[in-house]
Structure formats: structure tokens, C-alpha cells
PDB file of C-alpha atoms in Angstrom:
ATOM      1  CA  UNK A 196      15.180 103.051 -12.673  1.00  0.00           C
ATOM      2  CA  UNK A 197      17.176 100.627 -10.728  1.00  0.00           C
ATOM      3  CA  UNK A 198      15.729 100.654  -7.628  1.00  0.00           C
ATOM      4  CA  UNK A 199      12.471  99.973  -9.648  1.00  0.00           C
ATOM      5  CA  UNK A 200      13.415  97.174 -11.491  1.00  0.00           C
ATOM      6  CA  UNK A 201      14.826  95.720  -8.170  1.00  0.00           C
ATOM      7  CA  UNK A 202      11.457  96.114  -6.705  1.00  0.00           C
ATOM      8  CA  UNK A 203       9.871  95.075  -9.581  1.00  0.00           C
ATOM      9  CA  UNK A 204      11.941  91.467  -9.223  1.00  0.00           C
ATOM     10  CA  UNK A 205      11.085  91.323  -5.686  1.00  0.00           C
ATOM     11  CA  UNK A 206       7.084  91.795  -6.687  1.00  0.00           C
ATOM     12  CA  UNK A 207       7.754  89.009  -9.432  1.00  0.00           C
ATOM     13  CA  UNK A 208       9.624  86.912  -6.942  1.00  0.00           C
ATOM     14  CA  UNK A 209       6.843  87.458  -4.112  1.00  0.00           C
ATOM     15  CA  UNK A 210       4.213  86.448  -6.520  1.00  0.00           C
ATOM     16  CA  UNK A 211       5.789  83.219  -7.829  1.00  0.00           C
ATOM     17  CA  UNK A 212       5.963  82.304  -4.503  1.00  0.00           C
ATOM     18  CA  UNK A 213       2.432  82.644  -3.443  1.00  0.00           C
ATOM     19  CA  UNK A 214       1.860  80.457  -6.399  1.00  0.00           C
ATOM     20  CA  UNK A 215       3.546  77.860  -5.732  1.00  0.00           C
ATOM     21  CA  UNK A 216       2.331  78.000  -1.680  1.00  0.00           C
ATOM     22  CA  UNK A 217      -1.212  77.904  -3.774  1.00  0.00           C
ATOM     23  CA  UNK A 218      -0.350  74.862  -5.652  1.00  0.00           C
ATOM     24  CA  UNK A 219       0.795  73.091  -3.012  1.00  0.00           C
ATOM     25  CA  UNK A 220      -1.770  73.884  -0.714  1.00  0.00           C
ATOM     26  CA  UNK A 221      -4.108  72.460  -3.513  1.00  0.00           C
ATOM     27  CA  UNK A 222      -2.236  69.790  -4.060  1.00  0.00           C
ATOM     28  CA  UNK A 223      -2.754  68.881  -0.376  1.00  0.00           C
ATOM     29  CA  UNK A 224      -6.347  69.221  -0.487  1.00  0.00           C
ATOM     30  CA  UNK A 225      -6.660  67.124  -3.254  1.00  0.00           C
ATOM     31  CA  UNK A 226      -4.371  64.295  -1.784  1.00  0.00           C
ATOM     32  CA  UNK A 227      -6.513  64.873   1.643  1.00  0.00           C
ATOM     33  CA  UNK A 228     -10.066  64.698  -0.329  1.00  0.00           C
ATOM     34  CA  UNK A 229      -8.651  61.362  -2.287  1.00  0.00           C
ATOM     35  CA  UNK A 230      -7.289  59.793   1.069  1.00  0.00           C
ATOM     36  CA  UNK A 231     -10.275  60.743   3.150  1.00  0.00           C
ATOM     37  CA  UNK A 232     -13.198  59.158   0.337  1.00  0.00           C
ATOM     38  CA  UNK A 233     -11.070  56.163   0.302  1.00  0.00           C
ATOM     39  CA  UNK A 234     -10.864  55.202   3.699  1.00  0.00           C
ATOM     40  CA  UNK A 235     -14.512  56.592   4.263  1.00  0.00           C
ATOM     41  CA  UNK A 236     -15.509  53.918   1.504  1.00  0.00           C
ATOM     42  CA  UNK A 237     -13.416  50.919   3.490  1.00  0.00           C
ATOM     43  CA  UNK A 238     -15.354  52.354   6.835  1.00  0.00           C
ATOM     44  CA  UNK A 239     -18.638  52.428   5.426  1.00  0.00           C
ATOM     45  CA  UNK A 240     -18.471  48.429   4.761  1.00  0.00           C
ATOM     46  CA  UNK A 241     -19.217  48.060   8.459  1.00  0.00           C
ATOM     47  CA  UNK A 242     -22.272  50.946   8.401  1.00  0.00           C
ATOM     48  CA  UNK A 243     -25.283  50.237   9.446  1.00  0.00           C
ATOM     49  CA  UNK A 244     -28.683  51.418   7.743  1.00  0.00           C
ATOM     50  CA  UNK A 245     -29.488  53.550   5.798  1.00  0.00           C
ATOM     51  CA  UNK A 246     -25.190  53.455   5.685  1.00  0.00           C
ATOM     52  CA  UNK A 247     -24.724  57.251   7.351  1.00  0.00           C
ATOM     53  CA  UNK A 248     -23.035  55.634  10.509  1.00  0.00           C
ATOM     54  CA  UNK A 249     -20.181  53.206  11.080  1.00  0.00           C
ATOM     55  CA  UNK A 250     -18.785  51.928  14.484  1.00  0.00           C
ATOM     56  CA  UNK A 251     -15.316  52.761  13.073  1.00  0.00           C
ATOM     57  CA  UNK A 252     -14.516  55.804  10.649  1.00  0.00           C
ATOM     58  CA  UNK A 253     -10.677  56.296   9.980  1.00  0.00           C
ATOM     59  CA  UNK A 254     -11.151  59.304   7.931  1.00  0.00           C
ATOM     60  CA  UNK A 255     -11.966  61.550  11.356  1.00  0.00           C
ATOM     61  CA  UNK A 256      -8.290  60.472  12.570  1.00  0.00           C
ATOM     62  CA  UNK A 257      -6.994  60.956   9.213  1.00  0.00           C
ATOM     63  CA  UNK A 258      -8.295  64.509   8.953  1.00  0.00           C
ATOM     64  CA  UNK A 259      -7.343  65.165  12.797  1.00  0.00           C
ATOM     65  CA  UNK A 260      -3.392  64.367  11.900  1.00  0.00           C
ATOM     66  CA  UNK A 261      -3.640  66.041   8.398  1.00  0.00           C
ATOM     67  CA  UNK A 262      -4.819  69.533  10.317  1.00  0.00           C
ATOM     68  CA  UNK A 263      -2.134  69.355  13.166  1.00  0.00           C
ATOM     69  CA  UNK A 264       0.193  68.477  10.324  1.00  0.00           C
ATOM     70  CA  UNK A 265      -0.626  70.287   7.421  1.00  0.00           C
ATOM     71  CA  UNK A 266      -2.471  73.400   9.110  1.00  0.00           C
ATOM     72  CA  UNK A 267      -6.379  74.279   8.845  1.00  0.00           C
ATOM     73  CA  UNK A 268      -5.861  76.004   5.553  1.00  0.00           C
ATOM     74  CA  UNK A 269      -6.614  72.086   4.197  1.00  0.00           C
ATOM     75  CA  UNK A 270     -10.096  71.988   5.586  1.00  0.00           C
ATOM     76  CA  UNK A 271     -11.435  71.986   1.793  1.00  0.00           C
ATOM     77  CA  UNK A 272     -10.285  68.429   1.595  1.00  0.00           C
ATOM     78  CA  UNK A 273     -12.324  67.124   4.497  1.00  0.00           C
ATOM     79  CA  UNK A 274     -15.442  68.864   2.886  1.00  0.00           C
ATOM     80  CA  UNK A 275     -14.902  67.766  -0.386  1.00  0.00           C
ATOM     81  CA  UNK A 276     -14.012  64.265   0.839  1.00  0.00           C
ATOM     82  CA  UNK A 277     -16.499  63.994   3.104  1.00  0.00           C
ATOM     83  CA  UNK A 278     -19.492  64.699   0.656  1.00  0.00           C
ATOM     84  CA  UNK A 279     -18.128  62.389  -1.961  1.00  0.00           C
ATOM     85  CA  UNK A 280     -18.418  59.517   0.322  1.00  0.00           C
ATOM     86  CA  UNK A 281     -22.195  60.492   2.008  1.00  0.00           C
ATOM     87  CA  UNK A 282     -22.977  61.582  -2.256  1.00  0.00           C
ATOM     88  CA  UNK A 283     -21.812  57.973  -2.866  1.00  0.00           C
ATOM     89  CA  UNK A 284     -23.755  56.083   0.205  1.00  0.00           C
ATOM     90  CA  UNK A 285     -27.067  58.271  -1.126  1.00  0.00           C
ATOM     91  CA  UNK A 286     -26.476  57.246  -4.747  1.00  0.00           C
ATOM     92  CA  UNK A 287     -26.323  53.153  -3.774  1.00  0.00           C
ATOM     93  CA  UNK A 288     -28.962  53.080  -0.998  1.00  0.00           C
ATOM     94  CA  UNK A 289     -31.735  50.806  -1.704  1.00  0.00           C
ATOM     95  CA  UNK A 290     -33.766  52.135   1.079  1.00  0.00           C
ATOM     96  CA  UNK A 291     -34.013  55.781  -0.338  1.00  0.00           C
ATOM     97  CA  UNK A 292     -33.877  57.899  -3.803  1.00  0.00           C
ATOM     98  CA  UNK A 293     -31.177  59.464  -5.031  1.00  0.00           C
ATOM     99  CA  UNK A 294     -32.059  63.290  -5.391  1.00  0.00           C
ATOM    100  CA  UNK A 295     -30.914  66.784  -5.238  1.00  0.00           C
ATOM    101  CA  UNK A 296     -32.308  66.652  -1.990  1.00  0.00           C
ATOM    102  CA  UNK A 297     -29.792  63.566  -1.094  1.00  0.00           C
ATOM    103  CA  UNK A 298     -26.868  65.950  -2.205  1.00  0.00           C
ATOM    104  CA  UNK A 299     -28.129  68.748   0.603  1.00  0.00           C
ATOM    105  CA  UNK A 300     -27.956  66.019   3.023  1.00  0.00           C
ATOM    106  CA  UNK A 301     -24.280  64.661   1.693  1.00  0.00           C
ATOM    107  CA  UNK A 302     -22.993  68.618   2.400  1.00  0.00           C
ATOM    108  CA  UNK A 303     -24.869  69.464   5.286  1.00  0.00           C
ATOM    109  CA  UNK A 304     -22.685  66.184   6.777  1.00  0.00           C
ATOM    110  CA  UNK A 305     -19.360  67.313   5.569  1.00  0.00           C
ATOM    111  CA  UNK A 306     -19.902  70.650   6.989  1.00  0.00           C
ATOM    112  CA  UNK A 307     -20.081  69.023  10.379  1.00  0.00           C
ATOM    113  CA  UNK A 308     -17.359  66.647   9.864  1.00  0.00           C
ATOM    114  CA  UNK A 309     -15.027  69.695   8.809  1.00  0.00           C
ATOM    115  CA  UNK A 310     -16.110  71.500  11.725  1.00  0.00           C
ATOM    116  CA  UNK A 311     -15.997  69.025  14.115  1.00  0.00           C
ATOM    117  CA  UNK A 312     -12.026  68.099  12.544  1.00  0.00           C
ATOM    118  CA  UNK A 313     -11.326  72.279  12.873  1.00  0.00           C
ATOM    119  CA  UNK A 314     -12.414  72.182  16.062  1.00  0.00           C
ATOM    120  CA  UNK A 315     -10.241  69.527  17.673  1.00  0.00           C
ATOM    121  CA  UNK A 316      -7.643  70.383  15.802  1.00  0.00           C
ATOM    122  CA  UNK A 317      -7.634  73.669  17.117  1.00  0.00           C
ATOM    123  CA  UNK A 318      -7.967  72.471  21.118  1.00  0.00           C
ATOM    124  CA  UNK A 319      -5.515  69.990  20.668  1.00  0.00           C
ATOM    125  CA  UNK A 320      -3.185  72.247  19.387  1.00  0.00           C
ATOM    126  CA  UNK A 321      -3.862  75.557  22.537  1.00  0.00           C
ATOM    127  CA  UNK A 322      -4.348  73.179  24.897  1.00  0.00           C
ATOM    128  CA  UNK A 323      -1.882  70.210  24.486  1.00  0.00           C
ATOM    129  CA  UNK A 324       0.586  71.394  21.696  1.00  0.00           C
ATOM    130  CA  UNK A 325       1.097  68.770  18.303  1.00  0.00           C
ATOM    131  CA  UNK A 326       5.116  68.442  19.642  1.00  0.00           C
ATOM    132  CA  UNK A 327       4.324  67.280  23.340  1.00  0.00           C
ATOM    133  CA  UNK A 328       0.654  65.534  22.445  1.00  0.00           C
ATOM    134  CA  UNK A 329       2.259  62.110  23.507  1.00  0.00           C
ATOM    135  CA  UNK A 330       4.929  62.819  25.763  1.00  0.00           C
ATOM    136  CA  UNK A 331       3.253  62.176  29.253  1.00  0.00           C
ATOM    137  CA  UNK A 332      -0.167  60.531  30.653  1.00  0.00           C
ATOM    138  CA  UNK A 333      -1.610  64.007  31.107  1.00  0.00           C
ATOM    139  CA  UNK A 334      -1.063  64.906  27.516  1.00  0.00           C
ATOM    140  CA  UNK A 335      -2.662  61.811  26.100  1.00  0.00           C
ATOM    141  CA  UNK A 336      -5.529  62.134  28.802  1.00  0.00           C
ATOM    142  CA  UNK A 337      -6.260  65.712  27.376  1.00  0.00           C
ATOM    143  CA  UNK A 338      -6.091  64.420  23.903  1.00  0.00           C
ATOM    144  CA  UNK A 339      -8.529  62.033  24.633  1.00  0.00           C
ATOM    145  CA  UNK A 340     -11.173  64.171  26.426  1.00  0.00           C
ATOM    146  CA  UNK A 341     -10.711  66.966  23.700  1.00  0.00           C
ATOM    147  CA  UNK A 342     -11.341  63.893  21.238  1.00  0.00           C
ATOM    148  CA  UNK A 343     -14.486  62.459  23.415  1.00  0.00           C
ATOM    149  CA  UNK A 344     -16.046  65.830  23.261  1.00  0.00           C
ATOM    150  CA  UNK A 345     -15.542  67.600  19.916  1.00  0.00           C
ATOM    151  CA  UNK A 346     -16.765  63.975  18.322  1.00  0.00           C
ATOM    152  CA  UNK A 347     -20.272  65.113  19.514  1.00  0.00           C
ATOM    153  CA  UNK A 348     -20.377  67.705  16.772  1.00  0.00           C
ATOM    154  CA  UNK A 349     -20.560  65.766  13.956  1.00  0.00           C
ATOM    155  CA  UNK A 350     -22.579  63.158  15.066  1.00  0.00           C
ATOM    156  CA  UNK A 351     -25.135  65.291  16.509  1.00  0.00           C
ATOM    157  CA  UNK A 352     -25.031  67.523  13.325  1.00  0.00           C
ATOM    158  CA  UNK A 353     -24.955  64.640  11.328  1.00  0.00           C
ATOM    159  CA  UNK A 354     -27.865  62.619  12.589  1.00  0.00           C
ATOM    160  CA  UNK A 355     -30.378  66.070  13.206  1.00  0.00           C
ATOM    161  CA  UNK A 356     -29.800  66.198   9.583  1.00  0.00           C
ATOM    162  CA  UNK A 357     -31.257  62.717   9.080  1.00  0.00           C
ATOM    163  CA  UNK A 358     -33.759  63.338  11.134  1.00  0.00           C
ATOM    164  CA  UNK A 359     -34.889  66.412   9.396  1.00  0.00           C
ATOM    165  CA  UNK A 360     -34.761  64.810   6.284  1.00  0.00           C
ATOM    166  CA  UNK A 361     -36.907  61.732   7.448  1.00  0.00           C
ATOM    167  CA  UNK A 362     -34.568  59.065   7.294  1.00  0.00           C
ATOM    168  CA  UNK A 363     -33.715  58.388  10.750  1.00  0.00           C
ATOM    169  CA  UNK A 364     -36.686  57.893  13.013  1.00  0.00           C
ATOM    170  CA  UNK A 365     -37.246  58.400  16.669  1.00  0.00           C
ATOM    171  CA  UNK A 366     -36.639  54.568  17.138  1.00  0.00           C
ATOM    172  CA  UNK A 367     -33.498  54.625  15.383  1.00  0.00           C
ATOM    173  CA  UNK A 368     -32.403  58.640  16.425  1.00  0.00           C
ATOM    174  CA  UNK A 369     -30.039  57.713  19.863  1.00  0.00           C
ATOM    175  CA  UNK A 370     -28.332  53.574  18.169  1.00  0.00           C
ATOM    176  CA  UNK A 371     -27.442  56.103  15.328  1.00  0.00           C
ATOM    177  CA  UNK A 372     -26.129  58.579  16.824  1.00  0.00           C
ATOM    178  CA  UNK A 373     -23.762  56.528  19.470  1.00  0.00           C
ATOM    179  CA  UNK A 374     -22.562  54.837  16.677  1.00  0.00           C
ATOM    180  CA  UNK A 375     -21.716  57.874  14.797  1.00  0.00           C
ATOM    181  CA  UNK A 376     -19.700  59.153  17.661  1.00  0.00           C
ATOM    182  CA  UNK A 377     -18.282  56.196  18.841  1.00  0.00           C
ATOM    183  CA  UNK A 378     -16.763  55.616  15.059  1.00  0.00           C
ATOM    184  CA  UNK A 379     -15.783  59.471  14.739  1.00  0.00           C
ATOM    185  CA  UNK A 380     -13.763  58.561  18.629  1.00  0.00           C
ATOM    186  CA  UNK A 381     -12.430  55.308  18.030  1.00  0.00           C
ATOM    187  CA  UNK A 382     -10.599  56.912  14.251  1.00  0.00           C
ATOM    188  CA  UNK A 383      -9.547  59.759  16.176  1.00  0.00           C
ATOM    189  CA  UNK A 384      -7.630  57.676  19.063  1.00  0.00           C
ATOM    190  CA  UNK A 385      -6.549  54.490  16.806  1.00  0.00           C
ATOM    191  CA  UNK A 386      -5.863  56.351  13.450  1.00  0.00           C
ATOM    192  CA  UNK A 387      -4.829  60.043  14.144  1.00  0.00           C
ATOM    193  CA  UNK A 388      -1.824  58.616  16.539  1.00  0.00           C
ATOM    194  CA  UNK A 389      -0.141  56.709  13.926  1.00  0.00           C
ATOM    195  CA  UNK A 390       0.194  59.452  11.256  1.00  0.00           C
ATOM    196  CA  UNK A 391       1.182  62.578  13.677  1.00  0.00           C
ATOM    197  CA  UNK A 392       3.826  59.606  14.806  1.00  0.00           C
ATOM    198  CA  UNK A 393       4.944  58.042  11.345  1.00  0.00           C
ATOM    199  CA  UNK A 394       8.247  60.687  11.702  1.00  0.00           C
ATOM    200  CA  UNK A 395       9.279  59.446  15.011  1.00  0.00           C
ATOM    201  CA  UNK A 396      12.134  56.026  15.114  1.00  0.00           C
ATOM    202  CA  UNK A 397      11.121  53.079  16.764  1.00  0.00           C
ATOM    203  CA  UNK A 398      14.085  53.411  18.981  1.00  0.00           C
ATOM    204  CA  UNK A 399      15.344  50.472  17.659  1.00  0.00           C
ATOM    205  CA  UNK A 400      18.902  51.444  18.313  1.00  0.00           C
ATOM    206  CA  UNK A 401      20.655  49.610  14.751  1.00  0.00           C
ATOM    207  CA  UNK A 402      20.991  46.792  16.693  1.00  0.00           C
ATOM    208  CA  UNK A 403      20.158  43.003  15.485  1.00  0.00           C
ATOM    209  CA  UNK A 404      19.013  41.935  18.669  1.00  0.00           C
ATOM    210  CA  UNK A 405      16.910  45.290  18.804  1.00  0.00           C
ATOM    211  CA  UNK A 406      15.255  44.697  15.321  1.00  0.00           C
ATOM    212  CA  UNK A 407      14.286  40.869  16.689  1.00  0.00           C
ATOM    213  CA  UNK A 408      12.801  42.436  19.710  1.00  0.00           C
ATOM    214  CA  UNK A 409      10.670  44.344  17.544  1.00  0.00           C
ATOM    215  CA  UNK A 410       9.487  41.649  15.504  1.00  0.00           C
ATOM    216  CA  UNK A 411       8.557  39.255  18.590  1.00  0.00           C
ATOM    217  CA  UNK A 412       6.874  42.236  20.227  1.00  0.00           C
ATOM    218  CA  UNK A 413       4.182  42.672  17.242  1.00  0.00           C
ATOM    219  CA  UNK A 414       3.983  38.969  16.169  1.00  0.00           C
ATOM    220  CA  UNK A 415       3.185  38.399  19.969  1.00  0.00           C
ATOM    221  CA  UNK A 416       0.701  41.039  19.570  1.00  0.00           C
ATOM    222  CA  UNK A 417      -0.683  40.002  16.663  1.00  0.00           C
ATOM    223  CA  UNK A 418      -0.873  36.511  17.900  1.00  0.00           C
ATOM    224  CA  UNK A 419      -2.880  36.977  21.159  1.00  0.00           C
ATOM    225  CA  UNK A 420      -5.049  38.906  19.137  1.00  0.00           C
ATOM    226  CA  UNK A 421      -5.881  36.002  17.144  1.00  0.00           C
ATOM    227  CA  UNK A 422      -6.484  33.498  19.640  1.00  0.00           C
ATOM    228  CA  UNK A 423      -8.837  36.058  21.574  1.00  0.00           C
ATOM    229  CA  UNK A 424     -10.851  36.176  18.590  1.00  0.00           C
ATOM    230  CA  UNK A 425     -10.800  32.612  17.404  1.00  0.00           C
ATOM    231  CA  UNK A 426     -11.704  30.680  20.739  1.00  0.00           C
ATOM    232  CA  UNK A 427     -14.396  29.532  21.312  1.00  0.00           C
ATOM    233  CA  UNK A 428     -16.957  31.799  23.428  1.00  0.00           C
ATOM    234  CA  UNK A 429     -17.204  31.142  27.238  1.00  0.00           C
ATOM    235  CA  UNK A 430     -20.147  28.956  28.655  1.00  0.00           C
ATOM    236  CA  UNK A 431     -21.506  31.538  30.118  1.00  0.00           C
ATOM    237  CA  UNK A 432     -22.009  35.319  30.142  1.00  0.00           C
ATOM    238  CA  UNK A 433     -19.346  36.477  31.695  1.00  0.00           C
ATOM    239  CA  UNK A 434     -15.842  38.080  29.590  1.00  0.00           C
ATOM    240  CA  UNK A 435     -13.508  35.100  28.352  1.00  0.00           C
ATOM    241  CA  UNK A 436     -10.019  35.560  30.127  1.00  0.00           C
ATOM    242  CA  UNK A 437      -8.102  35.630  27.028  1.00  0.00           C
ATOM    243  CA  UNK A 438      -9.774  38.904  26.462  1.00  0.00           C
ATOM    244  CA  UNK A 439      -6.964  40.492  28.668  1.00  0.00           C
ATOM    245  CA  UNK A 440      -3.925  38.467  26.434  1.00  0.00           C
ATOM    246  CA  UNK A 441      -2.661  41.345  24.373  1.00  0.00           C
ATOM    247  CA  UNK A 442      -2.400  43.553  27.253  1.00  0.00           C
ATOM    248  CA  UNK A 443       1.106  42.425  28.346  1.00  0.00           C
ATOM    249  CA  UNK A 444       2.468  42.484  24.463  1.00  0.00           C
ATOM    250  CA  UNK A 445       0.834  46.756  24.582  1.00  0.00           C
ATOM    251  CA  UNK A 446       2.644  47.443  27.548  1.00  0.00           C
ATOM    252  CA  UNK A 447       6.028  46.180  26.205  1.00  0.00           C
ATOM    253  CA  UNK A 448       6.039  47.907  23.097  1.00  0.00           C
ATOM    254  CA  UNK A 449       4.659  50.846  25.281  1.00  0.00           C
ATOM    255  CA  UNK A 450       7.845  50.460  27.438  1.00  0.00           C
ATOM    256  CA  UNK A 451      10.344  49.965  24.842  1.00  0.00           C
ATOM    257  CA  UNK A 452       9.103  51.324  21.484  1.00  0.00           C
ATOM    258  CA  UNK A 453       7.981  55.106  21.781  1.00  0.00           C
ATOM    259  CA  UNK A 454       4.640  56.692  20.892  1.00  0.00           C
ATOM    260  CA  UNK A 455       4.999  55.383  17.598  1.00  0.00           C
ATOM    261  CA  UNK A 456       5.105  51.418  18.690  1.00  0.00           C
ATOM    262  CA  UNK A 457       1.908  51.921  20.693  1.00  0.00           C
ATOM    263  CA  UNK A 458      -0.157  54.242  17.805  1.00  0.00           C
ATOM    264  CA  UNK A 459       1.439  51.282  15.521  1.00  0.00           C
ATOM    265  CA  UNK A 460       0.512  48.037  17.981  1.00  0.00           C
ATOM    266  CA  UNK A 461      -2.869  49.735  18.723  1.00  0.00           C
ATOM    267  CA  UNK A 462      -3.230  50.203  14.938  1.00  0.00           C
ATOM    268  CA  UNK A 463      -2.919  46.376  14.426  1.00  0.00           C
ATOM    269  CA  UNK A 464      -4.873  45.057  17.298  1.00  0.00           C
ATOM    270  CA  UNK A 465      -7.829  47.058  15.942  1.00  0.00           C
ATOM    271  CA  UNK A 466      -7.690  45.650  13.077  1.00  0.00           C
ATOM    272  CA  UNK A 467      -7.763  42.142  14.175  1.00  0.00           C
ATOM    273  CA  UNK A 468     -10.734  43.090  16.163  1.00  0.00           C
ATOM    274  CA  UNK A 469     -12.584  44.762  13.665  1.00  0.00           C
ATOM    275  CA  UNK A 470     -12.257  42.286  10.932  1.00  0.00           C
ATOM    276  CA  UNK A 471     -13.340  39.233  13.648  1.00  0.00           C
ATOM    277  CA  UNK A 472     -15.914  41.331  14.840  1.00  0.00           C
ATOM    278  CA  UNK A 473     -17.144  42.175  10.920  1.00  0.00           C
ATOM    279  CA  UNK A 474     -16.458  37.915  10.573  1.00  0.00           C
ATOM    280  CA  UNK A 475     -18.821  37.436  13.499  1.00  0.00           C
ATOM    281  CA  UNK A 476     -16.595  36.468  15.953  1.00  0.00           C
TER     282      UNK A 476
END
């Protein structure tokens, strides 16, 4: 009877620990799904009509890092979160009616957005590795291209399923789908970066002097930003030379502050930009 009971305690322990790899791979989804229909809600205040497509969309950099970090078995979250936020741009359009049709539409985009997410998720990680993805200019090249080209999936899914469904036009087909992928590409390279970084030190070194060299490296930054966007536009067509200011300030926190400096300097001047560009300036 012993060796039963012993096996029957290693059965009992076995199955409490699938459990709890359950829960907490449910847990993750949900915490995924609630992150992802968040952001998507912040990125759709910059859509354009009918609201399907958005110059920037955080949530495909979001779900980029989350997969790398968390593994594909949290895929559910990207659907989930995904259709919540096209459910909730379909139930406050005034341009069409909400029906069950609208909800077909709302999955048949988070299916591409989940496989689009699997799919560079799963490149980045044969062909670059998530531990060496932003050690060297090669890496960061391929991570780039991989990002370029799986960010065609969900934006062509996304917009043929418009199309089908009448409510993007031949007019309006190719401005909707380059902005689709151009927002799925800029959250993958300006959002994805800072959270498969977040672990990494600043290489600050516990020094004072180090700390103030951080601080005058992202004020700068934040600063040049500023005045690019806040001057007044040149007299005539051609690029202001102030658009070229924040370079210097990137390539000193590049030098000095890790991957995680330049996925967190990158992270601000976008910002700057796209709230001056949503200000109209």
C-alpha cells in the first residue's frame, strides 16, 4: 500500500500543480486582454474613419513583448483584447450600425492581430533569440525587418475584411491599409523595446554624478523635442533644421545608457511627436 499512497501524493501533487500553472496562465491572459483594450482605446483617439486604423497602435508592441516574455500560450489575451476594442469602435461609430454582423468583423480582426503577434513572435525568437535581440546592429536590423514584414498580416487581413464587409471602399482600400501597418510597425519598434527591456539597469553605476547624467540626458531629450515641435514652420517646403535636434541627445543615451535608455528615450520622443502631431503641430 505504500508505494501507492506515495504515488497517489505524487498524482495529487502533479495535479495541484497544473492548476496553479492554469491559473496563472489565466491570470496572464486576463492582465494581457485588460492591458491590450486599454492602450488600443488611447490608440484609437488618433484613428481615422470609420476608426479601424490608427497611425500608432501600442497594443501590437505590447502583445509582441508579452509573447517573447510570457510564451504563446497567452495568445487568448490578444484575441480577446483585440475584439473588445474593434466591438467597442463598431458600437460608437456614427458612420455604421451596430450589428451581429459588426461583431464578425470585430473577431475576424483579432484573429489577424493574434496571428500576425504569433507570428513575429515566433521569427524573432528562431531567428534573433529574446536574450541577444538588442545586443548588436545586426540583431536590431533583423528585428526590424521581421517587424516590417509580419505587420503586413494584420493589416492586410484586417482591411480585406472591411472591404468585404463594405466599409472601406476602393478609394479609401490602400490610405487604410498603410496606416494600419504603419501603426501595427511603429508599436512594434517604439513600444515592444521598452517592456522586453524594463529588467535591464540603466547602467547608472550608484553614482551621483551618474544619476545627474541621466537626468540631463532625457530632459535634453525631452527639450529638443519640444522646440522641434513648437517653432514655427519653415518659409518654405523644405525640412526645418531643428528637425535633426534630438539626434545628438539619442545617441548619448545610446552610448551610455544600454538598450533600455534608447527603448526608454525613443519611448518619450514619440510621444512628444505624437501628441504635437495630434495638436496640429
Amino acid at each position: 500500500m505504500l508505494p501507492l499512497q506515495r504515488g497517489y501524493g505524487v498524482d495529487r501533487e502533479s495535479a495541484k500543480t497544473t492548476n496553479m500553472q492554469v491559473a496563472d496562465r489565466w491570470v496572464r491572459i486576463v492582465i494581457l486582454a485588460a492591458v491590450y483594450t486599454l492602450t488600443g482605446i488611447v490608440g484609437l483617439s488618433l484613428a481615422i474613419p470609420p476608426g479601424y486604423a490608427t497611425a500608432v497602435w501600442p497594443p501590437s508592441g505590447i502583445a509582441l513583448a508579452t509573447l517573447l516574455l510570457w510564451g504563446p500560450r497567452v495568445w487568448p489575451g490578444i484575441t480577446i483584447g483585440s475584439m473588445l476594442v474593434n466591438v467597442a469602435v463598431a458600437a460608437t461609430s456614427a458612420e455604421q450600425p451596430f450589428t451581429a454582423v459588426s461583431v464578425l468583423i470585430a473577431g475576424s480582426i483579432a484573429a489577424g492581430s493574434t496571428i500576425q503577434a504569433l507570428a513575429c513572435a515566433g521569427a524573432l525568437r528562431r531567428w534573433v533569440g529574446r536574450e541577444a535581440m538588442f545586443d548588436s546592429g545586426s540583431a536590431m536590423l533583423l528585428f526590424t525587418g521581421i517587424a516590417t514584414v509580419t505587420c503586413l498580416l494584420a493589416s492586410t487581413w484586417g482591411v480585406a475584411t472591411l472591404d468585404f464587409a463594405g466599409i472601406v471602399t476602393a478609394e479609401t482600400f490602400l490610405p487604410t491599409w498603410q496606416t494600419w501597418w504603419l501603426g501595427d510597425l511603429i508599436g512594434m519598434l517604439v513600444f515592444a523595446p521598452v517592456f522586453l527591456t524594463w529588467r535591464q539597469p540603466l547602467n547608472i553605476g550608484g553614482t551621483k554624478r551618474r544619476l545627474a547624467e541621466v537626468i540631463a540626458s532625457f530632459t535634453l531629450l525631452g527639450v529638443s523635442a519640444l522646440v522641434v515641435f513648437s517653432a514655427p514652420p519653415p518659409e518654405q517646403e523644405s525640412a526645418s533644421v531643428l528637425t535633426f535636434l534630438p539626434l545628438p541627445c539619442l545617441v548619448w543615451i545610446a552610448f551610455r545608457f544600454r538598450p533600455i535608455g534608447v527603448a526608454l528615450g525613443m519611448c518619450l520622443l514619440s510621444a512628444i511627436a505624437i501628441g504635437a502631431t495630434a495638436q496640429g503641430t
